[in-house]
XYZ file of N, CA and C in Angstrom:
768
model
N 9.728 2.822 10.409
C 11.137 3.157 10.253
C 11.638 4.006 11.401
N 10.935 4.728 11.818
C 11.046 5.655 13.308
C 11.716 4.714 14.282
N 10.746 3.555 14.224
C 10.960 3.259 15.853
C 12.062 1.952 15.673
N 12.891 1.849 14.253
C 13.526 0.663 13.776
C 14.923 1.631 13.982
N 14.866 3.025 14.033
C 16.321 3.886 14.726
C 16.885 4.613 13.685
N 16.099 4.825 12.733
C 16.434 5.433 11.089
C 16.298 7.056 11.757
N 17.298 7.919 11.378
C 16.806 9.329 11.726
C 15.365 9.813 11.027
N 14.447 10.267 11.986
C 13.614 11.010 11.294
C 13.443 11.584 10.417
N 14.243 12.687 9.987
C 13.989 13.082 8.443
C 14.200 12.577 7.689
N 15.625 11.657 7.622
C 15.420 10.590 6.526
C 14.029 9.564 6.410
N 13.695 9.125 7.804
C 12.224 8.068 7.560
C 11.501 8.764 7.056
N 11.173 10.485 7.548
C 10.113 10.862 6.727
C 10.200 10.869 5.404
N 10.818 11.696 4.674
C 11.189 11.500 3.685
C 10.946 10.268 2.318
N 11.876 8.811 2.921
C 11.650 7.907 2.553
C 10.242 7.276 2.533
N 9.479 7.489 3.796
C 8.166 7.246 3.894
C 7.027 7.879 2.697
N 7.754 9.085 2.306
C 6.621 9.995 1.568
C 6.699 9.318 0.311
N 8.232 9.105 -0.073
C 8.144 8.075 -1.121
C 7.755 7.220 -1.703
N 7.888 6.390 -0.541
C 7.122 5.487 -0.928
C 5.861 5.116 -0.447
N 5.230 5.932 0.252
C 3.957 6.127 0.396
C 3.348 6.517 -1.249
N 3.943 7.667 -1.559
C 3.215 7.879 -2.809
C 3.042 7.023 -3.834
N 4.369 6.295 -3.993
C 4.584 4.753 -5.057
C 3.520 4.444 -4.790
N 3.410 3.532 -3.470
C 2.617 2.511 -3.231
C 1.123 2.605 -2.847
N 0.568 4.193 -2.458
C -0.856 3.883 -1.842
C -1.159 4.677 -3.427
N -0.636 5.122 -3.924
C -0.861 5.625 -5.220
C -1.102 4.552 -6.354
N -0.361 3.865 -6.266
C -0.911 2.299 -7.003
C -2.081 1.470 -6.172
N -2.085 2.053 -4.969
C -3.357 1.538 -4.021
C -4.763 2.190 -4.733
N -4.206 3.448 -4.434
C -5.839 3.932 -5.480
C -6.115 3.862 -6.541
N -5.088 3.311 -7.543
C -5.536 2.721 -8.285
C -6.021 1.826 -8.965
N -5.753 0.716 -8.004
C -6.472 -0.487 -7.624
C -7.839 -0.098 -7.211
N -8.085 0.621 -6.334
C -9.204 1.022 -5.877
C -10.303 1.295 -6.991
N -10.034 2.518 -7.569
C -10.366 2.946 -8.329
C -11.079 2.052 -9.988
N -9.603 0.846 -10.415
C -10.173 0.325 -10.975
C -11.317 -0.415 -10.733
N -11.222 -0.897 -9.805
C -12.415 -2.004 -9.442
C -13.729 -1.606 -8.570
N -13.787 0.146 -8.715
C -14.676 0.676 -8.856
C -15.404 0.365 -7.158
N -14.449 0.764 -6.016
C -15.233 0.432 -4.903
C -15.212 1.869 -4.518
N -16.389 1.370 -3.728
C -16.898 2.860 -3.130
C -16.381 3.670 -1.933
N -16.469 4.668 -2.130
C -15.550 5.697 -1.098
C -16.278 7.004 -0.767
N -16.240 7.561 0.130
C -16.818 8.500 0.360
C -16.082 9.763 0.061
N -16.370 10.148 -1.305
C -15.810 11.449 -2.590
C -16.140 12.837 -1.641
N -17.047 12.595 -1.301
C -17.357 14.620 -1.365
C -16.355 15.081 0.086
N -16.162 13.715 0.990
C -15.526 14.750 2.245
C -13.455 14.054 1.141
N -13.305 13.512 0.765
C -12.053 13.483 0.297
C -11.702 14.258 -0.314
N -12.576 15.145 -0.821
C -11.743 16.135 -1.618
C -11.532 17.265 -0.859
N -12.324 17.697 0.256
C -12.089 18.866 1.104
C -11.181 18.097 1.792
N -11.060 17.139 2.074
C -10.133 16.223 3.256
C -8.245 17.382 2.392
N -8.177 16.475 0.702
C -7.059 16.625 0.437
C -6.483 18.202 0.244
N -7.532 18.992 -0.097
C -8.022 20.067 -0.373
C -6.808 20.794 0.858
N -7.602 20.236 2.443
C -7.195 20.933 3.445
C -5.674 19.993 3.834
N -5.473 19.425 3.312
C -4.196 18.470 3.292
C -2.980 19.264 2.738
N -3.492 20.046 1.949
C -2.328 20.618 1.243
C -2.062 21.695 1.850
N -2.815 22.282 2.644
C -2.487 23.731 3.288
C -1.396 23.014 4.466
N -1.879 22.184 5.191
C -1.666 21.370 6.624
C -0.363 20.943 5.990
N -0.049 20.325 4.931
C 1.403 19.781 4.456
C 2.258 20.877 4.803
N 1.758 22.236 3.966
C 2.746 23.498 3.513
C 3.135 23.684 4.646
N 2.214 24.403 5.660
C 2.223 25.123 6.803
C 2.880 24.225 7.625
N 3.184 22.647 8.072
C 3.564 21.942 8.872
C 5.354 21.869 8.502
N 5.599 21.592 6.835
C 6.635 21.497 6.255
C 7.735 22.470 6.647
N 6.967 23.636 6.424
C 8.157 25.046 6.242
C 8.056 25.109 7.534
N 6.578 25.587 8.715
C 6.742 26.100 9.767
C 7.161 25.664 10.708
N 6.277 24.343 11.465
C 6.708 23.259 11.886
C 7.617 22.548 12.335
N 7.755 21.567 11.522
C 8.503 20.072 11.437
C 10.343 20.393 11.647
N 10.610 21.739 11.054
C 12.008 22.038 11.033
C 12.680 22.257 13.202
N 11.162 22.282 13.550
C 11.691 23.352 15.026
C 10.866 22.422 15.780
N 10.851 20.570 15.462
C 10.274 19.328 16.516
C 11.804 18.617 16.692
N 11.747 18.444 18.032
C 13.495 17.606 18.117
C 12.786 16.161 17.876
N 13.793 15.234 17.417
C 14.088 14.596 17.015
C 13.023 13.036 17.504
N 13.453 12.889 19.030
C 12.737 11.864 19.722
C 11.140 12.675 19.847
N 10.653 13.593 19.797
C 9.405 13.782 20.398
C 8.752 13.312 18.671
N 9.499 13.716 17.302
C 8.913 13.168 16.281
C 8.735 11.402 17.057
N 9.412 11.047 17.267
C 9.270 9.503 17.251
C 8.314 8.826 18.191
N 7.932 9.590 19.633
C 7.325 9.957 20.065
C 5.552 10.150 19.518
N 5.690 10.987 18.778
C 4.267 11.711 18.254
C 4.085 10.498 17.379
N 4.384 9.662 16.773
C 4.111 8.750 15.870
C 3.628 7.201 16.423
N 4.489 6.862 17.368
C 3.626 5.759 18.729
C 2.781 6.078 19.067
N 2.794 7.180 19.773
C 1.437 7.686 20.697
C 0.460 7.567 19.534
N 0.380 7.964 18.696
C -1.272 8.147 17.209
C -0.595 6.540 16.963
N -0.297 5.944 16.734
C -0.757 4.078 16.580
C -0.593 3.462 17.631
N -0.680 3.723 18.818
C -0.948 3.230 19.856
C -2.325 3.571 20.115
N -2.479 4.931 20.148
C -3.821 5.539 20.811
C -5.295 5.130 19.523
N -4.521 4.673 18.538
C -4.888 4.090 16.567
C -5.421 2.673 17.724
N -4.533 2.315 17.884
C -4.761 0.073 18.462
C -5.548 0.170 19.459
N -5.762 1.172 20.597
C -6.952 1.002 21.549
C -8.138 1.140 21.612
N -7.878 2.448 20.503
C -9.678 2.750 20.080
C -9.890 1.389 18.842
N -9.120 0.535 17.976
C -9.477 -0.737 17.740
C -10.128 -1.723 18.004
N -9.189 -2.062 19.666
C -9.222 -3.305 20.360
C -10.601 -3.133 20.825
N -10.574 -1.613 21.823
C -11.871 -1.821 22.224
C -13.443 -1.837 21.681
N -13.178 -1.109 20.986
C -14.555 -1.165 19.462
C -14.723 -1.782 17.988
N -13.284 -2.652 18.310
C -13.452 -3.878 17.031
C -14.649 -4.601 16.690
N -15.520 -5.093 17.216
C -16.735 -5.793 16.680
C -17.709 -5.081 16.851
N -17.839 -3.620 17.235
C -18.782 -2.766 17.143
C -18.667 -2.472 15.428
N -17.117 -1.605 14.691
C -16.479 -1.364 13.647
C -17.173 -2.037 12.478
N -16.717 -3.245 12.588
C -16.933 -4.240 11.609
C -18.293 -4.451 11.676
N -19.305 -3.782 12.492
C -20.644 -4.156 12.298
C -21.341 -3.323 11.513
N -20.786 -2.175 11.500
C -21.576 -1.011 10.782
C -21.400 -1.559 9.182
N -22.462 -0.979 8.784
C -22.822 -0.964 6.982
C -23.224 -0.332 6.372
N -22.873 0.522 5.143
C -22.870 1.089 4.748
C -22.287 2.531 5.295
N -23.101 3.940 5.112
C -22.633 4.917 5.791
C -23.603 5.836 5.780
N -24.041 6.705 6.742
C -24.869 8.050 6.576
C -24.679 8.874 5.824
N -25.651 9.758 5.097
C -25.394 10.705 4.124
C -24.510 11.290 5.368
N -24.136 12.517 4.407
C -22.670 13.921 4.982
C -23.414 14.719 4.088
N -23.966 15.965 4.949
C -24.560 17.339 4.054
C -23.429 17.571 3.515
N -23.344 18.451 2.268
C -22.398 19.314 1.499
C -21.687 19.942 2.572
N -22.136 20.888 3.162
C -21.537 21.823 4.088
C -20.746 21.023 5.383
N -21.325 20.051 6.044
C -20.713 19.121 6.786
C -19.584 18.319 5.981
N -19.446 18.196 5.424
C -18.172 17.439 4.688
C -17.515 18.844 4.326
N -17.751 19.702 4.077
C -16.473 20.960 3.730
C -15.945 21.343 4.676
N -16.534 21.151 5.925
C -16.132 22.039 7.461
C -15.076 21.323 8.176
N -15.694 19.275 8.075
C -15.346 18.284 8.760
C -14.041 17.925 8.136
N -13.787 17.811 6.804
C -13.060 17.480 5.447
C -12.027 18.639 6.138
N -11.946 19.905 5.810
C -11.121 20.751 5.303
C -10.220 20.760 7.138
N -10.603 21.086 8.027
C -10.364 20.509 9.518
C -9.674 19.095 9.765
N -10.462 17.709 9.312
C -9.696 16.969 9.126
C -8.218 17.039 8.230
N -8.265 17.695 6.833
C -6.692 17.693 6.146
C -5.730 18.490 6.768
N -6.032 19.792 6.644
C -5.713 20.766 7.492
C -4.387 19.995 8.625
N -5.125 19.310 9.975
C -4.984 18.292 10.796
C -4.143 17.519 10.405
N -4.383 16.627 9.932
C -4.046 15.689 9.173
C -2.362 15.904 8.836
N -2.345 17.227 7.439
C -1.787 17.384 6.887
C -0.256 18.054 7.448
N -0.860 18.935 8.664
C 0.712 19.115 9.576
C 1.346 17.597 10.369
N 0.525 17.219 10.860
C 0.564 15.993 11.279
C 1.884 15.199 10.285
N 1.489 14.631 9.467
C 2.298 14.143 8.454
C 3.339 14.461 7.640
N 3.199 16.143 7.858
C 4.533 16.769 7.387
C 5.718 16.174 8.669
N 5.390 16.104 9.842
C 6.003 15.885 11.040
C 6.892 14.340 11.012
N 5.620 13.140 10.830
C 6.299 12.058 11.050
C 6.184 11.656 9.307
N 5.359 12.099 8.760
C 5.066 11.004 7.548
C 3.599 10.864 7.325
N 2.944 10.397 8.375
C 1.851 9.662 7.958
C 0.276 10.652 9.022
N -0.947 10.637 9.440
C -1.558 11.106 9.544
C -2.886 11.654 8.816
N -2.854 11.833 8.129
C -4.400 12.644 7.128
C -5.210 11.245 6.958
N -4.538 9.829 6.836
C -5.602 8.595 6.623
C -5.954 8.592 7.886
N -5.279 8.508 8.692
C -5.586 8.279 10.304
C -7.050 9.017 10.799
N -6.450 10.020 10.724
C -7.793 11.245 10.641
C -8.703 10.679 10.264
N -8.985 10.814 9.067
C -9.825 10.679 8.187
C -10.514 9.304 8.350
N -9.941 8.304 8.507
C -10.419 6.829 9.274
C -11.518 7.305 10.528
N -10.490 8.134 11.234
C -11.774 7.694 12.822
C -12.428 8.800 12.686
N -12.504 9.775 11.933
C -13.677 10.804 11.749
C -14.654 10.054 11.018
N -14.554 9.273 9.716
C -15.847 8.398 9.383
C -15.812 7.662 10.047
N -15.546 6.745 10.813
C -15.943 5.474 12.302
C -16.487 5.584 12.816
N -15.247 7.080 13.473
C -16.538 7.324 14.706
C -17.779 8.479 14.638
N -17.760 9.202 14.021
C -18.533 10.058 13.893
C -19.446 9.873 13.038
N -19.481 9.113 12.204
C -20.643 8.741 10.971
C -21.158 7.215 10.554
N -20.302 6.705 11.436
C -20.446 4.890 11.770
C -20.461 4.640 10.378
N -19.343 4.873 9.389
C -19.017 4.211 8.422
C -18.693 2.870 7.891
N -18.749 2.073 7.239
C -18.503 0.546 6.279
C -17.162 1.100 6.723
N -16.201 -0.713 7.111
C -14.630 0.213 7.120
C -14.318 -0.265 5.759
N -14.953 -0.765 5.065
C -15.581 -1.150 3.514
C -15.446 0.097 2.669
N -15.683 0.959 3.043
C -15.630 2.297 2.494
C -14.717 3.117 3.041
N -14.542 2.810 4.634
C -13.549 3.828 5.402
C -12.091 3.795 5.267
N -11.633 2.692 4.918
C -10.137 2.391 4.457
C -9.862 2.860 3.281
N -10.667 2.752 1.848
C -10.406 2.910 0.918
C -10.387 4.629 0.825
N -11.247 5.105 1.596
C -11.516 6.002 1.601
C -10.122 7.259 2.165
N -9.766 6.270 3.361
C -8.294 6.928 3.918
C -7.547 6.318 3.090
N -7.147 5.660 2.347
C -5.948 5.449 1.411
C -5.890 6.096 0.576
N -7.003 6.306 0.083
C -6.987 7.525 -1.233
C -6.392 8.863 -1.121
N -7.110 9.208 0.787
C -6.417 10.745 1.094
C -4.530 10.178 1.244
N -4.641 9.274 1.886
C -3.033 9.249 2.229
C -2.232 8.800 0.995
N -2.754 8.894 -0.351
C -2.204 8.480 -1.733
C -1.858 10.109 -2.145
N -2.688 10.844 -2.357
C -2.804 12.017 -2.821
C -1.492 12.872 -1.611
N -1.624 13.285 -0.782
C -1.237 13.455 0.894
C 0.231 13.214 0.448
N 0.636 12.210 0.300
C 2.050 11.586 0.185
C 2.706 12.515 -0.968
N 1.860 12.508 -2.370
C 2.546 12.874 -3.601
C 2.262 14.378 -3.246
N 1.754 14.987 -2.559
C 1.884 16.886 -2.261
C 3.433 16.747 -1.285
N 3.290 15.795 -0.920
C 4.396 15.920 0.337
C 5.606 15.732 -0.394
N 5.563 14.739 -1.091
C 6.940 14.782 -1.838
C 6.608 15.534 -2.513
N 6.011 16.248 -3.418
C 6.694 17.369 -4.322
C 6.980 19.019 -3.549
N 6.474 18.927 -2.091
C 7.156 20.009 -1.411
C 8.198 19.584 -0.853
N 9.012 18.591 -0.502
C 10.488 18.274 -0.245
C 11.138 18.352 -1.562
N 10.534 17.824 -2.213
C 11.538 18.392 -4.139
C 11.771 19.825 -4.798
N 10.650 20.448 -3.765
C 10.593 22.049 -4.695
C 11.824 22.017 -3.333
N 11.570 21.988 -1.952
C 12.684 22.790 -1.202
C 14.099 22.011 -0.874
N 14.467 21.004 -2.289
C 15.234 20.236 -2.307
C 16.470 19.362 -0.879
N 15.343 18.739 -0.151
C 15.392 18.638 1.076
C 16.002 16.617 1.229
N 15.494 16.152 -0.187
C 15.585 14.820 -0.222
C 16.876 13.902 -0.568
N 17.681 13.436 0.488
C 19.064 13.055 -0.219
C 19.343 11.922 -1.316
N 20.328 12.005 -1.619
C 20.584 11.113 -2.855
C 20.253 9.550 -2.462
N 20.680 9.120 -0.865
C 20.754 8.090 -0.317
C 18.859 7.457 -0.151
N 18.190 8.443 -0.048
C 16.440 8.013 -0.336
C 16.368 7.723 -1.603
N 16.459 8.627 -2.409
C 16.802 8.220 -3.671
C 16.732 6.534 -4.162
N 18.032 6.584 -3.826
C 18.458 4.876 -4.191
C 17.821 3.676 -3.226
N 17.436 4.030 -2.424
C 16.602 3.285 -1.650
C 15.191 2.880 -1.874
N 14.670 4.135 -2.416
C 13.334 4.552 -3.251
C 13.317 3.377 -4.201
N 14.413 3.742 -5.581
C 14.419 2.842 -6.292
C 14.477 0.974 -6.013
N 15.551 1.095 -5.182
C 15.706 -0.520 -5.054
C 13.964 -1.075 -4.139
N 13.205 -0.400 -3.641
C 12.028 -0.726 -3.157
C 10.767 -1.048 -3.992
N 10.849 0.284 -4.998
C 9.660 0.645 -5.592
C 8.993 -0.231 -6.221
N 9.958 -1.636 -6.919
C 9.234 -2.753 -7.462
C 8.094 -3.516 -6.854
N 8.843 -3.698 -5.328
C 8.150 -4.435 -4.409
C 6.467 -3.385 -4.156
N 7.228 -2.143 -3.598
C 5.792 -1.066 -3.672
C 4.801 -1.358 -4.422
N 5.118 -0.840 -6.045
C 4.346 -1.109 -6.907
C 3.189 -2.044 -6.703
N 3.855 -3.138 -6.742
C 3.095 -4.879 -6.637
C 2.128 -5.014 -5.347
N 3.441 -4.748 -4.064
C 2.398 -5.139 -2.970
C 1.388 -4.354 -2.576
N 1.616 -2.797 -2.748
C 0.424 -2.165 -2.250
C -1.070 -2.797 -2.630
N -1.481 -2.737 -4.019
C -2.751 -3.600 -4.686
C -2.922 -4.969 -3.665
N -1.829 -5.154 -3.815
C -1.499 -7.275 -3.483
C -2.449 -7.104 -1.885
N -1.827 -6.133 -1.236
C -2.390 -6.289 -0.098
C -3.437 -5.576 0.345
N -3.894 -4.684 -0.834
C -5.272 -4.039 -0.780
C -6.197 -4.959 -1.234
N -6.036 -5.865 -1.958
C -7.076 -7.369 -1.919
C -7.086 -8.569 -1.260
N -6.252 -8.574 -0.265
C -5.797 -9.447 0.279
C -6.745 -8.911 1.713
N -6.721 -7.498 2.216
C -7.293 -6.771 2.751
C -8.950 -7.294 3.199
N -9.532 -6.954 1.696
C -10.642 -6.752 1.574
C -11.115 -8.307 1.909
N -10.278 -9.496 1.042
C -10.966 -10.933 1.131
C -10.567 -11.504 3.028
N -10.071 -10.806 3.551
C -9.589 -11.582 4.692
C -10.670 -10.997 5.766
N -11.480 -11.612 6.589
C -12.476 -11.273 7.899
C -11.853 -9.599 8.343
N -12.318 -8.810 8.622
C -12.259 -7.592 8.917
C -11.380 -7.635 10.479
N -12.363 -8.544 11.130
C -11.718 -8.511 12.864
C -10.527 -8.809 13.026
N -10.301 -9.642 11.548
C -8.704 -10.122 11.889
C -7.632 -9.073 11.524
N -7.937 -8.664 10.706
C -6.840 -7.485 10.209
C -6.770 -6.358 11.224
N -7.791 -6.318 11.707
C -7.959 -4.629 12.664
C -7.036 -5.542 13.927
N -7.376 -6.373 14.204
C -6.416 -7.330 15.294
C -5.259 -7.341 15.405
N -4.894 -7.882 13.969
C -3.285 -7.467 13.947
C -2.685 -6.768 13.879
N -3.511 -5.375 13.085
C -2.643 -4.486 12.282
C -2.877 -3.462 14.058
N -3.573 -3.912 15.092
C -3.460 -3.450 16.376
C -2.253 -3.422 16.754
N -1.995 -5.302 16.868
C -0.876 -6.151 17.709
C 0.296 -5.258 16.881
N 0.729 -4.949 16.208
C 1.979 -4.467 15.651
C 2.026 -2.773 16.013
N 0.891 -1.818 16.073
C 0.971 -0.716 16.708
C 1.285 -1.070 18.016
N 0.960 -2.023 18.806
C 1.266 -2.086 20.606
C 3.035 -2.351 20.418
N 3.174 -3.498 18.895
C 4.916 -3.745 19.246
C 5.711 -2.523 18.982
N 5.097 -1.568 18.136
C 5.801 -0.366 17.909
C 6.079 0.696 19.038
N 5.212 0.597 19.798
C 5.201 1.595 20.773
C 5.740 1.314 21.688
N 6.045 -0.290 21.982
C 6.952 -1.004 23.548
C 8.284 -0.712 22.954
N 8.613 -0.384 21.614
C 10.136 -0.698 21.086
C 10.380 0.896 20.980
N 9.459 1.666 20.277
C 9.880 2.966 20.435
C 10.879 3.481 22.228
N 9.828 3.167 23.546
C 9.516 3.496 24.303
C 11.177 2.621 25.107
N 11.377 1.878 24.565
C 12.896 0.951 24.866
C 13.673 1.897 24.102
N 13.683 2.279 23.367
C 14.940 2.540 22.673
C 15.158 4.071 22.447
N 14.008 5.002 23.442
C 14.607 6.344 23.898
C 14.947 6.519 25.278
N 15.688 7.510 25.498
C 16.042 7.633 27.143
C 15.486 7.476 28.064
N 14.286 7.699 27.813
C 12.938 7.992 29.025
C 12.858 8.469 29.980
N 13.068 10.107 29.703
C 13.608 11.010 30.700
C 11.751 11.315 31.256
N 12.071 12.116 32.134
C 10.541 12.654 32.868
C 10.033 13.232 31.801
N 10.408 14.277 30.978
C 9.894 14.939 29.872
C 9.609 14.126 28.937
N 10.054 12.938 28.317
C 9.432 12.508 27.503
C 8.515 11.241 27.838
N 8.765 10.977 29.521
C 6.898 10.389 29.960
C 6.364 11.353 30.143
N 5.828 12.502 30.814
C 5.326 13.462 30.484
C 4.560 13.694 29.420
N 5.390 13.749 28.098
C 4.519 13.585 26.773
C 4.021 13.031 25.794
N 4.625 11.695 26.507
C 3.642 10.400 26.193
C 2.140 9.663 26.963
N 2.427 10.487 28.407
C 0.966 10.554 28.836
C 0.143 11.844 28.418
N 0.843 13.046 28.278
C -0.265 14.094 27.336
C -0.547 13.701 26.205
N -0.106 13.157 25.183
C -0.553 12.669 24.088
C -1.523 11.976 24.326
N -1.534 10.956 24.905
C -2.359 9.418 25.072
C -3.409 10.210 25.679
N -3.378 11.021 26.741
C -4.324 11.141 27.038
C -5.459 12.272 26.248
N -4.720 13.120 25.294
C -5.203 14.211 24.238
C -5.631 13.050 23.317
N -5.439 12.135 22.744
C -6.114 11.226 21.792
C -6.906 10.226 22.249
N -6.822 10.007 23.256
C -8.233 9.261 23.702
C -9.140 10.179 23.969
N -8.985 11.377 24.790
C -10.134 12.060 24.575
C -10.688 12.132 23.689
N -10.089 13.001 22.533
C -10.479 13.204 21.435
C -11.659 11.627 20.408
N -10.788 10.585 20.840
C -11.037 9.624 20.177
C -12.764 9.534 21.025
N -12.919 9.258 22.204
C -14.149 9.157 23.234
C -15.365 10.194 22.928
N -14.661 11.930 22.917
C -15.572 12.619 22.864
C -16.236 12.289 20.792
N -15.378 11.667 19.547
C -16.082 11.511 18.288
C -17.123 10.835 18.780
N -16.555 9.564 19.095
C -17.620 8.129 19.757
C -18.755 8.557 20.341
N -18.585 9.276 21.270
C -20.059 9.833 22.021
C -21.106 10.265 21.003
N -20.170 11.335 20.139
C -20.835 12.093 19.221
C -21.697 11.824 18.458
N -20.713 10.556 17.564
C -21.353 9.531 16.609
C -22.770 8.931 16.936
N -22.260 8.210 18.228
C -23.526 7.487 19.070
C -24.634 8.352 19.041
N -24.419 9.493 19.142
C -25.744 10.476 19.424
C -25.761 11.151 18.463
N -25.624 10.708 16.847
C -26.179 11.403 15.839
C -26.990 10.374 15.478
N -26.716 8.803 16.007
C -27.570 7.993 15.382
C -28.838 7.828 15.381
């Protein structure tokens, strides 16, 4: 919705919405059909999600102009589609997942939400993101387990987020009604396409769901000014998340 020209706070907003509808009926799909997820770092994940919401909400998100939100949200699914493209059939090869000591999942977990959780107060979305390439790359996770696993945080994530825009009555009437006229579709498709997910080849989905982060980021990148300052901080970003993304990978590699 960012990069489709919707003001930011309204997308966020609307996003949290129906994020919560829909990945919230996601985990419960999940849940019913009893697939496996990796529990002990999700709960420090959401745990530290809720601090990262608060602190991003109130402190934050009020004092980011406008285009650098839109900005910060390409750059993480762009910099999301490269670490993809290039380690797609590595991804899909891993199986199963390494134990996570207790203490390593409280440190990694509570850091990841934390993260995560300002993150997403900002644009919307973030704490699954996280939480995705910290089990990938760092623990060479099933994405069998690693998706379900980030949907669950970004189910929970969503419904803290909207009920701190409701306590600081921030949400207009016009989300509202938008909310509603959606939520049917929400409801239905989230599940619909969380099994649709699972039965379809892995390489293909990580493929596409690439190809549409690259179209987001050529359209974002058209449709702001593109002053020096904001290339500027679209190459610090890109280049702060590939690091980041390179130095997990290394990591991972050398816990194996």
């Amino acid at each position: 919705m960012l990069w489709l020209g919707i003001p930011p706070d309204i997308a966020r907003n609307f996003g949290l919405v129906i994020q919560a509808l829909g990945m919230t009926s996601a985990m419960i799909f999940i849940l019913c059909r009893r697939i496996h997820i990796q529990g002990r770092i999700l709960i420090w994940t959401i745990i530290g999600a809720a601090a990262g919401m608060l602190i991003g909400t109130v402190g934050i998100a009020p004092h980011v102009a406008s285009n650098f939100v839109k900005l910060i949200f390409a750059c993480m699914w762009m910099s999301f589609a490269i670490l993809t493209i290039v380690k797609n059939r590595e991804f899909c090869a891993h199986s199963g997942v390494h134990p996570i000591e207790k203490t390593v999942a409280m440190r990694v977990g509570l850091l990841v939400g934390v993260t995560g959780g300002i993150i997403a107060s900002i644009i919307g979305i973030g704490v699954e993101m996280a939480l995705y390439t910290v089990l990938v790359l760092l623990y060479r996770c099933d994405l069998k387990i690693a998706v379900p696993t980030a949907v669950s945080a970004m189910a929970v994530t969503s419904v803290m987020g909207l009920a701190v825009h409701l306590w600081l009555g921030d949400i207009p009437r016009d989300v509202v009604m938008k909310f509603l006229a959606a939520g049917p579709l929400v409801i239905f498709g989230a599940p619909i396409g969380t099994y649709i997910v699972s039965v379809i080849p892995r390489i293909r989905t990580l493929y596409f769901v690439s190809t549409l982060c690259i179209v987001q980021f050529v359209w974002t990148l058209n449709r702001l000014e593109r002053t020096t300052t904001e290339w500027i901080f679209v190459a610090v970003a890109m280049t702060l998340a590939s690091t980041a993304f390179a130095l997990m990978y290394r990591r991972g590699r050398r816990d194996l």
